[in-house]
Amino acid sequence: MTIFKKIIDGEIPAEIVYQDEHCLAFRDVNPQAPVHILLIPRKEITSMAAAGPEDHTLMGHLFLKAAEIARAEGIEANGYRVVVNTGQAGGQTVHHLHLHILGGRALMWPPG
Ligand code: 5GP
């Protein structure tokens, strides 16, 4: 079981900023920007690479909610970044699909 599943189940506390029947968003414990939120599906999908055709609607839902959350957090006007680290070289450390929503400062490109 991943740490994110424990957050979904309420076994570990998190600062939740949005939730619905399909997903949950909470502040990253180690923020890399003034606003750093993790948006995860309630469904246990290990990574973006593990999502399948059955997740078509869910994946769209996550991206649309990421935009809504960014707007609610006040980072839409200046711009923000949504990142999905995938696999080892992608820097993924928690094996439950998650979108990082980052904003509140100018972000560098290319990423490290
Ligand atoms: P990844 O490296 O897999 O893309 O991102 C995992 C993220 O989860 C990291 O940014 C890390 O700070 C965050 N994280 C890990 N454990 C916890 C936790 O228990 N609570 C919260 N809120 N964030 C966590």
GROMACS .gro file of N, CA, C and O and ligand atoms in nm:
model
  472
    1MET      N    1   0.086  -0.121   0.000
    1MET     CA    2   0.000   0.000   0.000
    1MET      C    3   0.089   0.125   0.000
    1MET      O    4   0.186   0.132   0.075
    2THR      N    5   0.054   0.225  -0.081
    2THR     CA    6   0.134   0.348  -0.086
    2THR      C    7   0.087   0.447   0.020
    2THR      O    8  -0.023   0.437   0.074
    3ILE      N    9   0.174   0.546   0.044
    3ILE     CA   10   0.141   0.652   0.137
    3ILE      C   11   0.017   0.731   0.091
    3ILE      O   12  -0.062   0.779   0.172
    4PHE      N   13  -0.001   0.741  -0.040
    4PHE     CA   14  -0.117   0.815  -0.091
    4PHE      C   15  -0.247   0.739  -0.065
    4PHE      O   16  -0.351   0.799  -0.039
    5LYS      N   17  -0.242   0.607  -0.071
    5LYS     CA   18  -0.361   0.527  -0.039
    5LYS      C   19  -0.397   0.549   0.108
    5LYS      O   20  -0.516   0.557   0.144
    6LYS      N   21  -0.297   0.562   0.192
    6LYS     CA   22  -0.323   0.587   0.334
    6LYS      C   23  -0.386   0.725   0.355
    6LYS      O   24  -0.469   0.742   0.444
    7ILE      N   25  -0.348   0.820   0.272
    7ILE     CA   26  -0.412   0.953   0.278
    7ILE      C   27  -0.557   0.943   0.232
    7ILE      O   28  -0.649   0.997   0.295
    8ILE      N   29  -0.581   0.869   0.124
    8ILE     CA   30  -0.718   0.848   0.075
    8ILE      C   31  -0.804   0.785   0.185
    8ILE      O   32  -0.918   0.826   0.208
    9ASP      N   33  -0.747   0.689   0.254
    9ASP     CA   34  -0.822   0.616   0.358
    9ASP      C   35  -0.829   0.691   0.491
    9ASP      O   36  -0.890   0.642   0.586
   10GLY      N   37  -0.763   0.807   0.498
   10GLY     CA   38  -0.766   0.886   0.620
   10GLY      C   39  -0.676   0.835   0.730
   10GLY      O   40  -0.687   0.878   0.846
   11GLU      N   41  -0.585   0.744   0.694
   11GLU     CA   42  -0.494   0.687   0.795
   11GLU      C   43  -0.377   0.780   0.824
   11GLU      O   44  -0.313   0.770   0.929
   12ILE      N   45  -0.347   0.868   0.727
   12ILE     CA   46  -0.240   0.967   0.742
   12ILE      C   47  -0.302   1.103   0.713
   12ILE      O   48  -0.375   1.117   0.615
   13PRO      N   49  -0.274   1.202   0.796
   13PRO     CA   50  -0.334   1.334   0.771
   13PRO      C   51  -0.271   1.404   0.651
   13PRO      O   52  -0.155   1.380   0.617
   14ALA      N   53  -0.349   1.487   0.587
   14ALA     CA   54  -0.300   1.570   0.477
   14ALA      C   55  -0.385   1.695   0.473
   14ALA      O   56  -0.501   1.695   0.518
   15GLU      N   57  -0.326   1.802   0.420
   15GLU     CA   58  -0.401   1.927   0.407
   15GLU      C   59  -0.477   1.923   0.274
   15GLU      O   60  -0.425   1.963   0.169
   16ILE      N   61  -0.597   1.873   0.281
   16ILE     CA   62  -0.677   1.851   0.161
   16ILE      C   63  -0.737   1.983   0.113
   16ILE      O   64  -0.795   2.058   0.192
   17VAL      N   65  -0.720   2.010  -0.016
   17VAL     CA   66  -0.774   2.135  -0.073
   17VAL      C   67  -0.893   2.109  -0.164
   17VAL      O   68  -0.970   2.200  -0.194
   18TYR      N   69  -0.908   1.986  -0.211
   18TYR     CA   70  -1.023   1.951  -0.296
   18TYR      C   71  -1.042   1.801  -0.292
   18TYR      O   72  -0.945   1.725  -0.288
   19GLN      N   73  -1.169   1.759  -0.295
   19GLN     CA   74  -1.196   1.616  -0.313
   19GLN      C   75  -1.333   1.596  -0.372
   19GLN      O   76  -1.424   1.676  -0.352
   20ASP      N   77  -1.345   1.489  -0.449
   20ASP     CA   78  -1.476   1.445  -0.498
   20ASP      C   79  -1.472   1.292  -0.505
   20ASP      O   80  -1.378   1.230  -0.453
   21GLU      N   81  -1.572   1.232  -0.567
   21GLU     CA   82  -1.579   1.085  -0.565
   21GLU      C   83  -1.465   1.019  -0.643
   21GLU      O   84  -1.436   0.900  -0.622
   22HIS      N   85  -1.400   1.095  -0.732
   22HIS     CA   86  -1.296   1.035  -0.817
   22HIS      C   87  -1.153   1.070  -0.775
   22HIS      O   88  -1.060   0.999  -0.812
   23CYS      N   89  -1.136   1.183  -0.706
   23CYS     CA   90  -0.999   1.229  -0.682
   23CYS      C   91  -0.988   1.309  -0.552
   23CYS      O   92  -1.089   1.345  -0.489
   24LEU      N   93  -0.861   1.334  -0.517
   24LEU     CA   94  -0.829   1.402  -0.392
   24LEU      C   95  -0.707   1.491  -0.419
   24LEU      O   96  -0.613   1.447  -0.486
   25ALA      N   97  -0.709   1.614  -0.368
   25ALA     CA   98  -0.594   1.703  -0.385
   25ALA      C   99  -0.552   1.754  -0.247
   25ALA      O  100  -0.635   1.791  -0.164
   26PHE      N  101  -0.420   1.753  -0.225
   26PHE     CA  102  -0.367   1.795  -0.095
   26PHE      C  103  -0.230   1.858  -0.116
   26PHE      O  104  -0.163   1.835  -0.218
   27ARG      N  105  -0.186   1.937  -0.017
   27ARG     CA  106  -0.059   2.007  -0.029
   27ARG      C  107   0.058   1.910  -0.011
   27ARG      O  108   0.053   1.822   0.078
   28ASP      N  109   0.160   1.926  -0.096
   28ASP     CA  110   0.279   1.842  -0.086
   28ASP      C  111   0.350   1.873   0.047
   28ASP      O  112   0.364   1.988   0.087
   29VAL      N  113   0.395   1.770   0.114
   29VAL     CA  114   0.460   1.784   0.244
   29VAL      C  115   0.597   1.853   0.231
   29VAL      O  116   0.646   1.911   0.327
   30ASN      N  117   0.653   1.849   0.111
   30ASN     CA  118   0.786   1.908   0.086
   30ASN      C  119   0.776   1.998  -0.038
   30ASN      O  120   0.827   1.965  -0.146
   31PRO      N  121   0.709   2.113  -0.020
   31PRO     CA  122   0.674   2.196  -0.138
   31PRO      C  123   0.796   2.249  -0.212
   31PRO      O  124   0.893   2.295  -0.151
   32GLN      N  125   0.788   2.245  -0.345
   32GLN     CA  126   0.895   2.292  -0.432
   32GLN      C  127   0.863   2.429  -0.492
   32GLN      O  128   0.939   2.483  -0.573
   33ALA      N  129   0.751   2.485  -0.452
   33ALA     CA  130   0.707   2.617  -0.500
   33ALA      C  131   0.607   2.668  -0.396
   33ALA      O  132   0.557   2.589  -0.314
   34PRO      N  133   0.578   2.799  -0.396
   34PRO     CA  134   0.482   2.852  -0.298
   34PRO      C  135   0.348   2.776  -0.298
   34PRO      O  136   0.287   2.757  -0.193
   35VAL      N  137   0.304   2.737  -0.416
   35VAL     CA  138   0.187   2.647  -0.426
   35VAL      C  139   0.236   2.516  -0.484
   35VAL      O  140   0.296   2.513  -0.593
   36HIS      N  141   0.219   2.408  -0.410
   36HIS     CA  142   0.257   2.274  -0.458
   36HIS      C  143   0.153   2.175  -0.407
   36HIS      O  144   0.152   2.138  -0.289
   37ILE      N  145   0.066   2.137  -0.497
   37ILE     CA  146  -0.046   2.049  -0.462
   37ILE      C  147  -0.032   1.919  -0.540
   37ILE      O  148   0.012   1.919  -0.656
   38LEU      N  149  -0.069   1.810  -0.477
   38LEU     CA  150  -0.073   1.679  -0.542
   38LEU      C  151  -0.219   1.643  -0.565
   38LEU      O  152  -0.301   1.653  -0.473
   39LEU      N  153  -0.250   1.605  -0.688
   39LEU     CA  154  -0.386   1.563  -0.723
   39LEU      C  155  -0.379   1.416  -0.763
   39LEU      O  156  -0.304   1.381  -0.855
   40ILE      N  157  -0.455   1.334  -0.694
   40ILE     CA  158  -0.447   1.188  -0.716
   40ILE      C  159  -0.587   1.131  -0.740
   40ILE      O  160  -0.686   1.180  -0.684
   41PRO      N  161  -0.593   1.025  -0.822
   41PRO     CA  162  -0.720   0.954  -0.834
   41PRO      C  163  -0.742   0.867  -0.710
   41PRO      O  164  -0.645   0.819  -0.650
   42ARG      N  165  -0.865   0.849  -0.671
   42ARG     CA  166  -0.892   0.753  -0.562
   42ARG      C  167  -0.858   0.610  -0.606
   42ARG      O  168  -0.815   0.528  -0.525
   43LYS      N  169  -0.876   0.585  -0.736
   43LYS     CA  170  -0.841   0.453  -0.790
   43LYS      C  171  -0.690   0.434  -0.783
   43LYS      O  172  -0.614   0.525  -0.815
   44GLU      N  173  -0.648   0.317  -0.741
   44GLU     CA  174  -0.504   0.289  -0.732
   44GLU      C  175  -0.448   0.253  -0.870
   44GLU      O  176  -0.460   0.140  -0.915
   45ILE      N  177  -0.388   0.353  -0.933
   45ILE     CA  178  -0.318   0.336  -1.060
   45ILE      C  179  -0.172   0.369  -1.030
   45ILE      O  180  -0.144   0.476  -0.975
   46THR      N  181  -0.082   0.278  -1.060
   46THR     CA  182   0.056   0.296  -1.012
   46THR      C  183   0.127   0.412  -1.078
   46THR      O  184   0.211   0.477  -1.015
   47SER      N  185   0.098   0.440  -1.203
   47SER     CA  186   0.165   0.550  -1.274
   47SER      C  187   0.085   0.584  -1.397
   47SER      O  188  -0.010   0.514  -1.434
   48MET      N  189   0.126   0.691  -1.463
   48MET     CA  190   0.063   0.729  -1.588
   48MET      C  191   0.076   0.616  -1.691
   48MET      O  192  -0.014   0.592  -1.771
   49ALA      N  193   0.189   0.544  -1.685
   49ALA     CA  194   0.213   0.436  -1.780
   49ALA      C  195   0.117   0.320  -1.757
   49ALA      O  196   0.097   0.238  -1.847
   50ALA      N  197   0.058   0.312  -1.639
   50ALA     CA  198  -0.032   0.201  -1.606
   50ALA      C  199  -0.178   0.235  -1.633
   50ALA      O  200  -0.265   0.149  -1.619
   51ALA      N  201  -0.206   0.359  -1.672
   51ALA     CA  202  -0.344   0.397  -1.703
   51ALA      C  203  -0.385   0.330  -1.834
   51ALA      O  204  -0.305   0.318  -1.926
   52GLY      N  205  -0.508   0.288  -1.839
   52GLY     CA  206  -0.557   0.219  -1.959
   52GLY      C  207  -0.678   0.287  -2.018
   52GLY      O  208  -0.725   0.390  -1.965
   53PRO      N  209  -0.731   0.232  -2.126
   53PRO     CA  210  -0.848   0.292  -2.192
   53PRO      C  211  -0.966   0.309  -2.097
   53PRO      O  212  -1.045   0.402  -2.112
   54GLU      N  213  -0.975   0.221  -1.997
   54GLU     CA  214  -1.084   0.231  -1.899
   54GLU      C  215  -1.071   0.356  -1.812
   54GLU      O  216  -1.166   0.394  -1.743
   55ASP      N  217  -0.953   0.419  -1.815
   55ASP     CA  218  -0.929   0.539  -1.734
   55ASP      C  219  -0.944   0.669  -1.813
   55ASP      O  220  -0.909   0.776  -1.765
   56HIS      N  221  -0.997   0.657  -1.933
   56HIS     CA  222  -1.010   0.771  -2.024
   56HIS      C  223  -1.081   0.890  -1.957
   56HIS      O  224  -1.028   1.001  -1.955
   57THR      N  225  -1.195   0.865  -1.899
   57THR     CA  226  -1.273   0.972  -1.838
   57THR      C  227  -1.203   1.025  -1.713
   57THR      O  228  -1.198   1.146  -1.690
   58LEU      N  229  -1.147   0.935  -1.635
   58LEU     CA  230  -1.077   0.974  -1.512
   58LEU      C  231  -0.957   1.064  -1.543
   58LEU      O  232  -0.936   1.166  -1.475
   59MET      N  233  -0.881   1.030  -1.644
   59MET     CA  234  -0.762   1.110  -1.679
   59MET      C  235  -0.803   1.250  -1.721
   59MET      O  236  -0.740   1.350  -1.683
   60GLY      N  237  -0.909   1.260  -1.797
   60GLY     CA  238  -0.960   1.392  -1.836
   60GLY      C  239  -1.008   1.469  -1.715
   60GLY      O  240  -0.982   1.590  -1.703
   61HIS      N  241  -1.077   1.400  -1.625
   61HIS     CA  242  -1.126   1.462  -1.502
   61HIS      C  243  -1.010   1.522  -1.423
   61HIS      O  244  -1.018   1.636  -1.375
   62LEU      N  245  -0.902   1.447  -1.410
   62LEU     CA  246  -0.787   1.495  -1.332
   62LEU      C  247  -0.730   1.623  -1.392
   62LEU      O  248  -0.700   1.719  -1.319
   63PHE      N  249  -0.714   1.628  -1.521
   63PHE     CA  250  -0.655   1.747  -1.583
   63PHE      C  251  -0.748   1.867  -1.573
   63PHE      O  252  -0.703   1.981  -1.549
   64LEU      N  253  -0.877   1.845  -1.588
   64LEU     CA  254  -0.971   1.957  -1.574
   64LEU      C  255  -0.975   2.005  -1.429
   64LEU      O  256  -0.981   2.127  -1.404
   65LYS      N  257  -0.967   1.914  -1.334
   65LYS     CA  258  -0.967   1.954  -1.192
   65LYS      C  259  -0.837   2.025  -1.157
   65LYS      O  260  -0.837   2.119  -1.077
   66ALA      N  261  -0.726   1.984  -1.216
   66ALA     CA  262  -0.598   2.052  -1.191
   66ALA      C  263  -0.611   2.199  -1.231
   66ALA      O  264  -0.565   2.289  -1.158
   67ALA      N  265  -0.674   2.224  -1.342
   67ALA     CA  266  -0.693   2.364  -1.386
   67ALA      C  267  -0.783   2.440  -1.289
   67ALA      O  268  -0.757   2.556  -1.256
   68GLU      N  269  -0.888   2.376  -1.242
   68GLU     CA  270  -0.979   2.440  -1.146
   68GLU      C  271  -0.906   2.471  -1.015
   68GLU      O  272  -0.925   2.577  -0.955
   69ILE      N  273  -0.826   2.377  -0.969
   69ILE     CA  274  -0.753   2.395  -0.843
   69ILE      C  275  -0.652   2.508  -0.858
   69ILE      O  276  -0.639   2.594  -0.770
   70ALA      N  277  -0.582   2.512  -0.971
   70ALA     CA  278  -0.485   2.620  -0.996
   70ALA      C  279  -0.556   2.756  -0.993
   70ALA      O  280  -0.505   2.853  -0.935
   71ARG      N  281  -0.673   2.761  -1.051
   71ARG     CA  282  -0.751   2.887  -1.051
   71ARG      C  283  -0.787   2.923  -0.908
   71ARG      O  284  -0.769   3.038  -0.865
   72ALA      N  285  -0.836   2.827  -0.832
   72ALA     CA  286  -0.878   2.852  -0.693
   72ALA      C  287  -0.760   2.893  -0.605
   72ALA      O  288  -0.777   2.968  -0.509
   73GLU      N  289  -0.640   2.845  -0.639
   73GLU     CA  290  -0.520   2.878  -0.561
   73GLU      C  291  -0.459   3.011  -0.601
   73GLU      O  292  -0.358   3.054  -0.543
   74GLY      N  293  -0.515   3.073  -0.706
   74GLY     CA  294  -0.469   3.206  -0.746
   74GLY      C  295  -0.343   3.207  -0.830
   74GLY      O  296  -0.275   3.309  -0.838
   75ILE      N  297  -0.311   3.093  -0.892
   75ILE     CA  298  -0.186   3.086  -0.972
   75ILE      C  299  -0.213   3.084  -1.122
   75ILE      O  300  -0.120   3.074  -1.201
   76GLU      N  301  -0.339   3.098  -1.160
   76GLU     CA  302  -0.373   3.091  -1.303
   76GLU      C  303  -0.319   3.213  -1.379
   76GLU      O  304  -0.263   3.200  -1.488
   77ALA      N  305  -0.335   3.330  -1.320
   77ALA     CA  306  -0.301   3.453  -1.392
   77ALA      C  307  -0.153   3.457  -1.430
   77ALA      O  308  -0.118   3.491  -1.544
   78ASN      N  309  -0.067   3.421  -1.339
   78ASN     CA  310   0.078   3.425  -1.367
   78ASN      C  311   0.128   3.299  -1.436
   78ASN      O  312   0.239   3.299  -1.489
   79GLY      N  313   0.050   3.193  -1.430
   79GLY     CA  314   0.090   3.067  -1.493
   79GLY      C  315   0.141   2.967  -1.393
   79GLY      O  316   0.185   3.004  -1.283
   80TYR      N  317   0.133   2.843  -1.431
   80TYR     CA  318   0.170   2.735  -1.339
   80TYR      C  319   0.212   2.614  -1.420
   80TYR      O  320   0.209   2.617  -1.545
   81ARG      N  321   0.251   2.507  -1.353
   81ARG     CA  322   0.295   2.385  -1.421
   81ARG      C  323   0.228   2.263  -1.360
   81ARG      O  324   0.214   2.254  -1.237
   82VAL      N  325   0.188   2.170  -1.445
   82VAL     CA  326   0.136   2.040  -1.401
   82VAL      C  327   0.235   1.934  -1.448
   82VAL      O  328   0.268   1.929  -1.567
   83VAL      N  329   0.283   1.855  -1.354
   83VAL     CA  330   0.389   1.756  -1.382
   83VAL      C  331   0.342   1.618  -1.337
   83VAL      O  332   0.284   1.604  -1.229
   84VAL      N  333   0.369   1.519  -1.420
   84VAL     CA  334   0.340   1.380  -1.383
   84VAL      C  335   0.469   1.300  -1.396
   84VAL      O  336   0.502   1.250  -1.504
   85ASN      N  337   0.545   1.290  -1.289
   85ASN     CA  338   0.667   1.211  -1.290
   85ASN      C  339   0.628   1.064  -1.308
   85ASN      O  340   0.538   1.014  -1.239
   86THR      N  341   0.696   0.997  -1.401
   86THR     CA  342   0.658   0.861  -1.435
   86THR      C  343   0.780   0.771  -1.442
   86THR      O  344   0.871   0.796  -1.523
   87GLY      N  345   0.783   0.671  -1.355
   87GLY     CA  346   0.893   0.575  -1.357
   87GLY      C  347   1.021   0.631  -1.295
   87GLY      O  348   1.027   0.745  -1.250
   88GLN      N  349   1.123   0.548  -1.296
   88GLN     CA  350   1.247   0.579  -1.225
   88GLN      C  351   1.316   0.703  -1.282
   88GLN      O  352   1.346   0.798  -1.209
   89ALA      N  353   1.340   0.704  -1.412
   89ALA     CA  354   1.409   0.819  -1.472
   89ALA      C  355   1.321   0.944  -1.470
   89ALA      O  356   1.372   1.056  -1.476
   90GLY      N  357   1.192   0.924  -1.459
   90GLY     CA  358   1.099   1.037  -1.450
   90GLY      C  359   1.093   1.097  -1.311
   90GLY      O  360   1.027   1.200  -1.291
   91GLY      N  361   1.159   1.033  -1.216
   91GLY     CA  362   1.165   1.086  -1.080
   91GLY      C  363   1.048   1.048  -0.992
   91GLY      O  364   1.026   1.108  -0.887
   92GLN      N  365   0.972   0.947  -1.033
   92GLN     CA  366   0.856   0.906  -0.952
   92GLN      C  367   0.902   0.828  -0.830
   92GLN      O  368   0.980   0.733  -0.842
   93THR      N  369   0.856   0.872  -0.713
   93THR     CA  370   0.893   0.804  -0.588
   93THR      C  371   0.774   0.738  -0.520
   93THR      O  372   0.791   0.645  -0.441
   94VAL      N  373   0.653   0.787  -0.545
   94VAL     CA  374   0.533   0.727  -0.488
   94VAL      C  375   0.455   0.663  -0.603
   94VAL      O  376   0.421   0.730  -0.701
   95HIS      N  377   0.429   0.533  -0.588
   95HIS     CA  378   0.374   0.458  -0.700
   95HIS      C  379   0.221   0.453  -0.696
   95HIS      O  380   0.160   0.347  -0.696
   96HIS      N  381   0.167   0.573  -0.693
   96HIS     CA  382   0.024   0.597  -0.709
   96HIS      C  383   0.017   0.722  -0.796
   96HIS      O  384   0.073   0.827  -0.758
   97LEU      N  385  -0.044   0.712  -0.912
   97LEU     CA  386  -0.049   0.823  -1.008
   97LEU      C  387  -0.082   0.955  -0.939
   97LEU      O  388  -0.175   0.962  -0.858
   98HIS      N  389  -0.003   1.059  -0.970
   98HIS     CA  390  -0.031   1.191  -0.912
   98HIS      C  391   0.013   1.302  -1.005
   98HIS      O  392   0.114   1.290  -1.074
   99LEU      N  393  -0.063   1.408  -1.004
   99LEU     CA  394  -0.029   1.529  -1.077
   99LEU      C  395   0.026   1.628  -0.976
   99LEU      O  396  -0.040   1.658  -0.875
  100HIS      N  397   0.145   1.681  -1.003
  100HIS     CA  398   0.197   1.793  -0.924
  100HIS      C  399   0.142   1.921  -0.986
  100HIS      O  400   0.155   1.942  -1.107
  101ILE      N  401   0.084   2.007  -0.907
  101ILE     CA  402   0.039   2.140  -0.952
  101ILE      C  403   0.130   2.240  -0.881
  101ILE      O  404   0.129   2.251  -0.759
  102LEU      N  405   0.212   2.307  -0.961
  102LEU     CA  406   0.316   2.396  -0.906
  102LEU      C  407   0.298   2.538  -0.956
  102LEU      O  408   0.279   2.560  -1.076
  103GLY      N  409   0.308   2.633  -0.864
  103GLY     CA  410   0.297   2.773  -0.906
  103GLY      C  411   0.333   2.867  -0.794
  103GLY      O  412   0.373   2.826  -0.685
  104GLY      N  413   0.323   2.995  -0.825
  104GLY     CA  414   0.354   3.096  -0.724
  104GLY      C  415   0.495   3.151  -0.740
  104GLY      O  416   0.537   3.238  -0.662
  105ARG      N  417   0.569   3.099  -0.836
  105ARG     CA  418   0.702   3.153  -0.870
  105ARG      C  419   0.730   3.118  -1.015
  105ARG      O  420   0.662   3.031  -1.074
  106ALA      N  421   0.831   3.183  -1.073
  106ALA     CA  422   0.872   3.147  -1.209
  106ALA      C  423   0.942   3.013  -1.205
  106ALA      O  424   1.031   2.991  -1.122
  107LEU      N  425   0.904   2.922  -1.291
  107LEU     CA  426   0.960   2.787  -1.293
  107LEU      C  427   1.059   2.776  -1.409
  107LEU      O  428   1.035   2.827  -1.517
  108MET      N  429   1.167   2.706  -1.383
  108MET     CA  430   1.273   2.694  -1.483
  108MET      C  431   1.235   2.591  -1.590
  108MET      O  432   1.160   2.497  -1.565
  109TRP      N  433   1.293   2.611  -1.709
  109TRP     CA  434   1.281   2.512  -1.815
  109TRP      C  435   1.412   2.508  -1.891
  109TRP      O  436   1.468   2.614  -1.918
  110PRO      N  437   1.467   2.393  -1.924
  110PRO     CA  438   1.412   2.259  -1.898
  110PRO      C  439   1.426   2.220  -1.752
  110PRO      O  440   1.510   2.276  -1.681
  111PRO      N  441   1.343   2.124  -1.708
  111PRO     CA  442   1.354   2.076  -1.570
  111PRO      C  443   1.485   2.000  -1.550
  111PRO      O  444   1.545   1.953  -1.648
  112GLY      N  445   1.526   1.986  -1.429
  112GLY     CA  446   1.654   1.918  -1.401
  112GLY      C  447   1.650   1.771  -1.430
  112GLY      O  448   1.546   1.712  -1.445
  1135GP     P1  449   0.704   1.195  -0.702
  1135GP     O1  450   0.848   1.212  -0.668
  1135GP     O2  451   0.659   1.051  -0.687
  1135GP     O3  452   0.662   1.255  -0.832
  1135GP     O4  453   0.625   1.282  -0.597
  1135GP     C1  454   0.590   1.237  -0.471
  1135GP     C2  455   0.560   1.359  -0.387
  1135GP     O5  456   0.489   1.318  -0.272
  1135GP     C3  457   0.683   1.435  -0.340
  1135GP     O6  458   0.677   1.568  -0.388
  1135GP     C4  459   0.674   1.427  -0.188
  1135GP     O7  460   0.715   1.546  -0.124
  1135GP     C5  461   0.527   1.398  -0.166
  1135GP     N1  462   0.495   1.324  -0.045
  1135GP     C6  463   0.556   1.207  -0.006
  1135GP     N2  464   0.501   1.163   0.108
  1135GP     C7  465   0.403   1.253   0.141
  1135GP     C8  466   0.310   1.259   0.249
  1135GP     O8  467   0.305   1.175   0.338
  1135GP     N3  468   0.225   1.366   0.250
  1135GP     C9  469   0.226   1.461   0.151
  1135GP     N4  470   0.138   1.561   0.163
  1135GP     N5  471   0.312   1.457   0.048
  1135GP    C10  472   0.399   1.353   0.043
   0.00000   0.00000   0.00000
